[in-house]
């Protein structure tokens, strides 16, 4: 099991777009443990929110492109 730190969260969250299950698997912790860490750490919460916003932006861009292309 990886020790939960902001650095470990950052490393594990690469390419996950904030998906808690994927991050927890990489860290080898339960989702509930990861949620507790995120909810008790404002910086961790910001990091997850930022990743999710990045994913939303990417999805929105793909949808817009698809619409414009017909």
CSV table of N, CA and C in Angstrom, one decimal:
chain,number,residue,atom,x,y,z
A,1,UNK,N,0.9,-1.2,0.0
A,1,UNK,CA,0.0,0.0,0.0
A,1,UNK,C,0.9,1.2,0.0
A,2,UNK,N,0.6,2.2,-0.8
A,2,UNK,CA,1.3,3.5,-0.9
A,2,UNK,C,0.8,4.4,0.2
A,3,UNK,N,1.7,5.1,0.8
A,3,UNK,CA,1.3,6.1,1.8
A,3,UNK,C,0.6,7.2,1.1
A,4,UNK,N,-0.6,7.6,1.6
A,4,UNK,CA,-1.3,8.7,1.0
A,4,UNK,C,-0.7,10.1,1.3
A,5,UNK,N,-0.2,10.7,0.2
A,5,UNK,CA,0.3,12.0,0.3
A,5,UNK,C,-0.2,12.7,-0.9
A,6,UNK,N,0.0,14.1,-1.0
A,6,UNK,CA,-0.4,14.8,-2.2
A,6,UNK,C,0.4,14.4,-3.4
A,7,UNK,N,1.7,14.1,-3.1
A,7,UNK,CA,2.6,13.7,-4.2
A,7,UNK,C,2.2,12.3,-4.8
A,8,UNK,N,1.8,11.4,-3.9
A,8,UNK,CA,1.4,10.1,-4.3
A,8,UNK,C,0.1,10.2,-5.1
A,9,UNK,N,-0.8,11.0,-4.6
A,9,UNK,CA,-2.1,11.3,-5.3
A,9,UNK,C,-1.9,11.8,-6.6
A,10,UNK,N,-1.0,12.8,-6.7
A,10,UNK,CA,-0.6,13.4,-8.0
A,10,UNK,C,-0.1,12.4,-9.0
A,11,UNK,N,0.8,11.6,-8.5
A,11,UNK,CA,1.4,10.5,-9.4
A,11,UNK,C,0.4,9.5,-9.9
A,12,UNK,N,-0.4,9.1,-8.9
A,12,UNK,CA,-1.4,8.0,-9.2
A,12,UNK,C,-2.6,8.6,-10.1
A,13,UNK,N,-2.8,9.8,-10.0
A,13,UNK,CA,-4.0,10.4,-10.8
A,13,UNK,C,-3.7,10.7,-12.2
A,14,UNK,N,-2.4,10.6,-12.6
A,14,UNK,CA,-2.1,10.9,-14.0
A,14,UNK,C,-2.8,9.9,-14.9
A,15,UNK,N,-3.5,10.5,-15.9
A,15,UNK,CA,-4.3,9.8,-16.9
A,15,UNK,C,-5.6,9.2,-16.4
A,16,UNK,N,-6.0,9.6,-15.2
A,16,UNK,CA,-7.3,9.1,-14.7
A,16,UNK,C,-8.5,10.0,-14.8
A,17,UNK,N,-8.2,11.3,-15.0
A,17,UNK,CA,-9.2,12.4,-15.1
A,17,UNK,C,-10.0,12.4,-13.8
A,18,UNK,N,-9.4,12.1,-12.7
A,18,UNK,CA,-10.0,12.2,-11.4
A,18,UNK,C,-10.9,11.0,-11.0
A,19,UNK,N,-10.8,9.9,-11.8
A,19,UNK,CA,-11.6,8.7,-11.5
A,19,UNK,C,-11.1,8.0,-10.2
A,20,UNK,N,-11.9,8.1,-9.1
A,20,UNK,CA,-11.5,7.6,-7.8
A,20,UNK,C,-11.1,6.2,-7.8
A,21,UNK,N,-11.9,5.3,-8.5
A,21,UNK,CA,-11.6,3.9,-8.5
A,21,UNK,C,-10.2,3.6,-9.1
A,22,UNK,N,-9.9,4.3,-10.2
A,22,UNK,CA,-8.6,4.1,-10.9
A,22,UNK,C,-7.5,4.6,-10.0
A,23,UNK,N,-7.7,5.7,-9.4
A,23,UNK,CA,-6.6,6.3,-8.5
A,23,UNK,C,-6.4,5.3,-7.3
A,24,UNK,N,-7.5,4.9,-6.7
A,24,UNK,CA,-7.4,4.0,-5.5
A,24,UNK,C,-6.7,2.7,-5.9
A,25,UNK,N,-7.0,2.1,-7.1
A,25,UNK,CA,-6.3,0.9,-7.6
A,25,UNK,C,-4.8,1.2,-7.7
A,26,UNK,N,-4.4,2.3,-8.3
A,26,UNK,CA,-3.0,2.6,-8.4
A,26,UNK,C,-2.3,2.8,-7.0
A,27,UNK,N,-3.0,3.4,-6.1
A,27,UNK,CA,-2.5,3.6,-4.8
A,27,UNK,C,-2.6,2.3,-3.9
A,28,UNK,N,-3.3,1.4,-4.3
A,28,UNK,CA,-3.6,0.1,-3.6
A,28,UNK,C,-4.3,0.4,-2.2
A,29,UNK,N,-5.3,1.3,-2.3
A,29,UNK,CA,-6.1,1.6,-1.1
A,29,UNK,C,-7.6,1.5,-1.5
A,30,UNK,N,-8.4,1.4,-0.6
A,30,UNK,CA,-9.9,1.4,-0.9
A,30,UNK,C,-10.3,2.8,-1.3
A,31,UNK,N,-11.5,2.8,-2.0
A,31,UNK,CA,-12.0,4.0,-2.4
A,31,UNK,C,-12.4,4.8,-1.2
A,32,UNK,N,-13.0,4.2,-0.2
A,32,UNK,CA,-13.4,4.9,1.0
A,32,UNK,C,-12.2,5.6,1.7
A,33,UNK,N,-11.0,4.9,1.7
A,33,UNK,CA,-9.8,5.5,2.3
A,33,UNK,C,-9.4,6.7,1.5
A,34,UNK,N,-9.5,6.6,0.2
A,34,UNK,CA,-9.1,7.7,-0.7
A,34,UNK,C,-10.0,8.9,-0.5
A,35,UNK,N,-11.3,8.6,-0.5
A,35,UNK,CA,-12.3,9.6,-0.2
A,35,UNK,C,-12.1,10.4,1.1
A,36,UNK,N,-11.7,9.6,2.1
A,36,UNK,CA,-11.4,10.2,3.4
A,36,UNK,C,-10.2,11.2,3.3
A,37,UNK,N,-9.2,10.7,2.6
A,37,UNK,CA,-8.0,11.6,2.4
A,37,UNK,C,-8.4,12.8,1.6
A,38,UNK,N,-9.1,12.7,0.6
A,38,UNK,CA,-9.5,13.8,-0.3
A,38,UNK,C,-10.4,14.8,0.5
A,39,UNK,N,-11.3,14.3,1.3
A,39,UNK,CA,-12.3,15.1,2.0
A,39,UNK,C,-11.6,15.8,3.2
A,40,UNK,N,-10.5,15.3,3.7
A,40,UNK,CA,-9.8,15.9,4.8
A,40,UNK,C,-8.7,16.8,4.4
A,41,UNK,N,-8.4,16.8,3.1
A,41,UNK,CA,-7.3,17.6,2.6
A,41,UNK,C,-7.7,18.5,1.5
A,42,UNK,N,-7.8,19.8,1.7
A,42,UNK,CA,-8.3,20.8,0.7
A,42,UNK,C,-7.5,20.8,-0.6
A,43,UNK,N,-6.2,20.6,-0.5
A,43,UNK,CA,-5.3,20.5,-1.7
A,43,UNK,C,-5.6,19.3,-2.5
A,44,UNK,N,-5.9,18.2,-1.9
A,44,UNK,CA,-6.2,17.0,-2.6
A,44,UNK,C,-7.6,17.1,-3.3
A,45,UNK,N,-8.5,17.8,-2.6
A,45,UNK,CA,-9.8,18.0,-3.2
A,45,UNK,C,-9.7,18.9,-4.4
A,46,UNK,N,-8.9,19.9,-4.3
A,46,UNK,CA,-8.7,20.8,-5.5
A,46,UNK,C,-8.1,20.1,-6.7
A,47,UNK,N,-7.1,19.2,-6.3
A,47,UNK,CA,-6.5,18.4,-7.4
A,47,UNK,C,-7.5,17.5,-8.1
A,48,UNK,N,-8.4,16.8,-7.4
A,48,UNK,CA,-9.4,16.0,-8.0
A,48,UNK,C,-10.3,16.8,-8.8
A,49,UNK,N,-10.8,17.9,-8.3
A,49,UNK,CA,-11.7,18.8,-9.0
A,49,UNK,C,-11.1,19.3,-10.3
A,50,UNK,N,-9.8,19.7,-10.2
A,50,UNK,CA,-9.1,20.1,-11.4
A,50,UNK,C,-9.1,19.1,-12.5
A,51,UNK,N,-8.8,17.8,-12.1
A,51,UNK,CA,-8.7,16.7,-13.0
A,51,UNK,C,-10.1,16.5,-13.7
A,52,UNK,N,-11.1,16.6,-12.9
A,52,UNK,CA,-12.5,16.3,-13.4
A,52,UNK,C,-12.9,17.5,-14.3
A,53,UNK,N,-12.5,18.7,-14.0
A,53,UNK,CA,-12.8,19.8,-14.9
A,53,UNK,C,-12.1,19.6,-16.2
A,54,UNK,N,-10.8,19.1,-16.2
A,54,UNK,CA,-10.1,18.9,-17.4
A,54,UNK,C,-10.8,17.8,-18.2
A,55,UNK,N,-11.3,16.8,-17.6
A,55,UNK,CA,-12.1,15.8,-18.3
A,55,UNK,C,-13.3,16.4,-19.0
A,56,UNK,N,-14.0,17.2,-18.2
A,56,UNK,CA,-15.3,17.8,-18.7
A,56,UNK,C,-15.0,18.7,-19.9
A,57,UNK,N,-13.9,19.4,-19.8
A,57,UNK,CA,-13.5,20.3,-21.0
A,57,UNK,C,-13.1,19.4,-22.2
A,58,UNK,N,-12.4,18.3,-22.0
A,58,UNK,CA,-12.1,17.5,-23.1
A,58,UNK,C,-13.4,16.9,-23.7
A,59,UNK,N,-14.3,16.4,-22.9
A,59,UNK,CA,-15.5,15.8,-23.4
A,59,UNK,C,-16.3,16.9,-24.1
A,60,UNK,N,-16.4,18.1,-23.6
A,60,UNK,CA,-17.2,19.1,-24.2
A,60,UNK,C,-16.6,19.5,-25.6
A,61,UNK,N,-15.3,19.5,-25.7
A,61,UNK,CA,-14.6,19.8,-27.0
A,61,UNK,C,-14.9,18.7,-28.0
A,62,UNK,N,-14.9,17.5,-27.6
A,62,UNK,CA,-15.2,16.4,-28.5
A,62,UNK,C,-16.6,16.4,-29.0
A,63,UNK,N,-17.5,16.8,-28.1
A,63,UNK,CA,-19.0,16.9,-28.5
A,63,UNK,C,-19.2,18.0,-29.4
A,64,UNK,N,-18.6,19.2,-29.2
A,64,UNK,CA,-18.7,20.3,-30.0
A,64,UNK,C,-18.1,20.0,-31.4
A,65,UNK,N,-17.0,19.3,-31.5
A,65,UNK,CA,-16.4,18.9,-32.7
A,65,UNK,C,-17.3,18.0,-33.5
A,66,UNK,N,-17.9,17.0,-32.8
A,66,UNK,CA,-18.8,16.1,-33.5
A,66,UNK,C,-20.0,16.8,-34.0
A,67,UNK,N,-20.5,17.7,-33.3
A,67,UNK,CA,-21.7,18.5,-33.7
A,67,UNK,C,-21.4,19.3,-35.0
A,68,UNK,N,-20.2,20.0,-34.9
A,68,UNK,CA,-19.8,20.8,-36.0
A,68,UNK,C,-19.5,20.0,-37.3
A,69,UNK,N,-19.1,18.8,-37.1
A,69,UNK,CA,-18.8,18.0,-38.3
A,69,UNK,C,-20.0,17.2,-38.8
A,70,UNK,N,-21.1,17.4,-38.1
A,70,UNK,CA,-22.4,16.8,-38.6
A,70,UNK,C,-22.6,15.4,-38.1
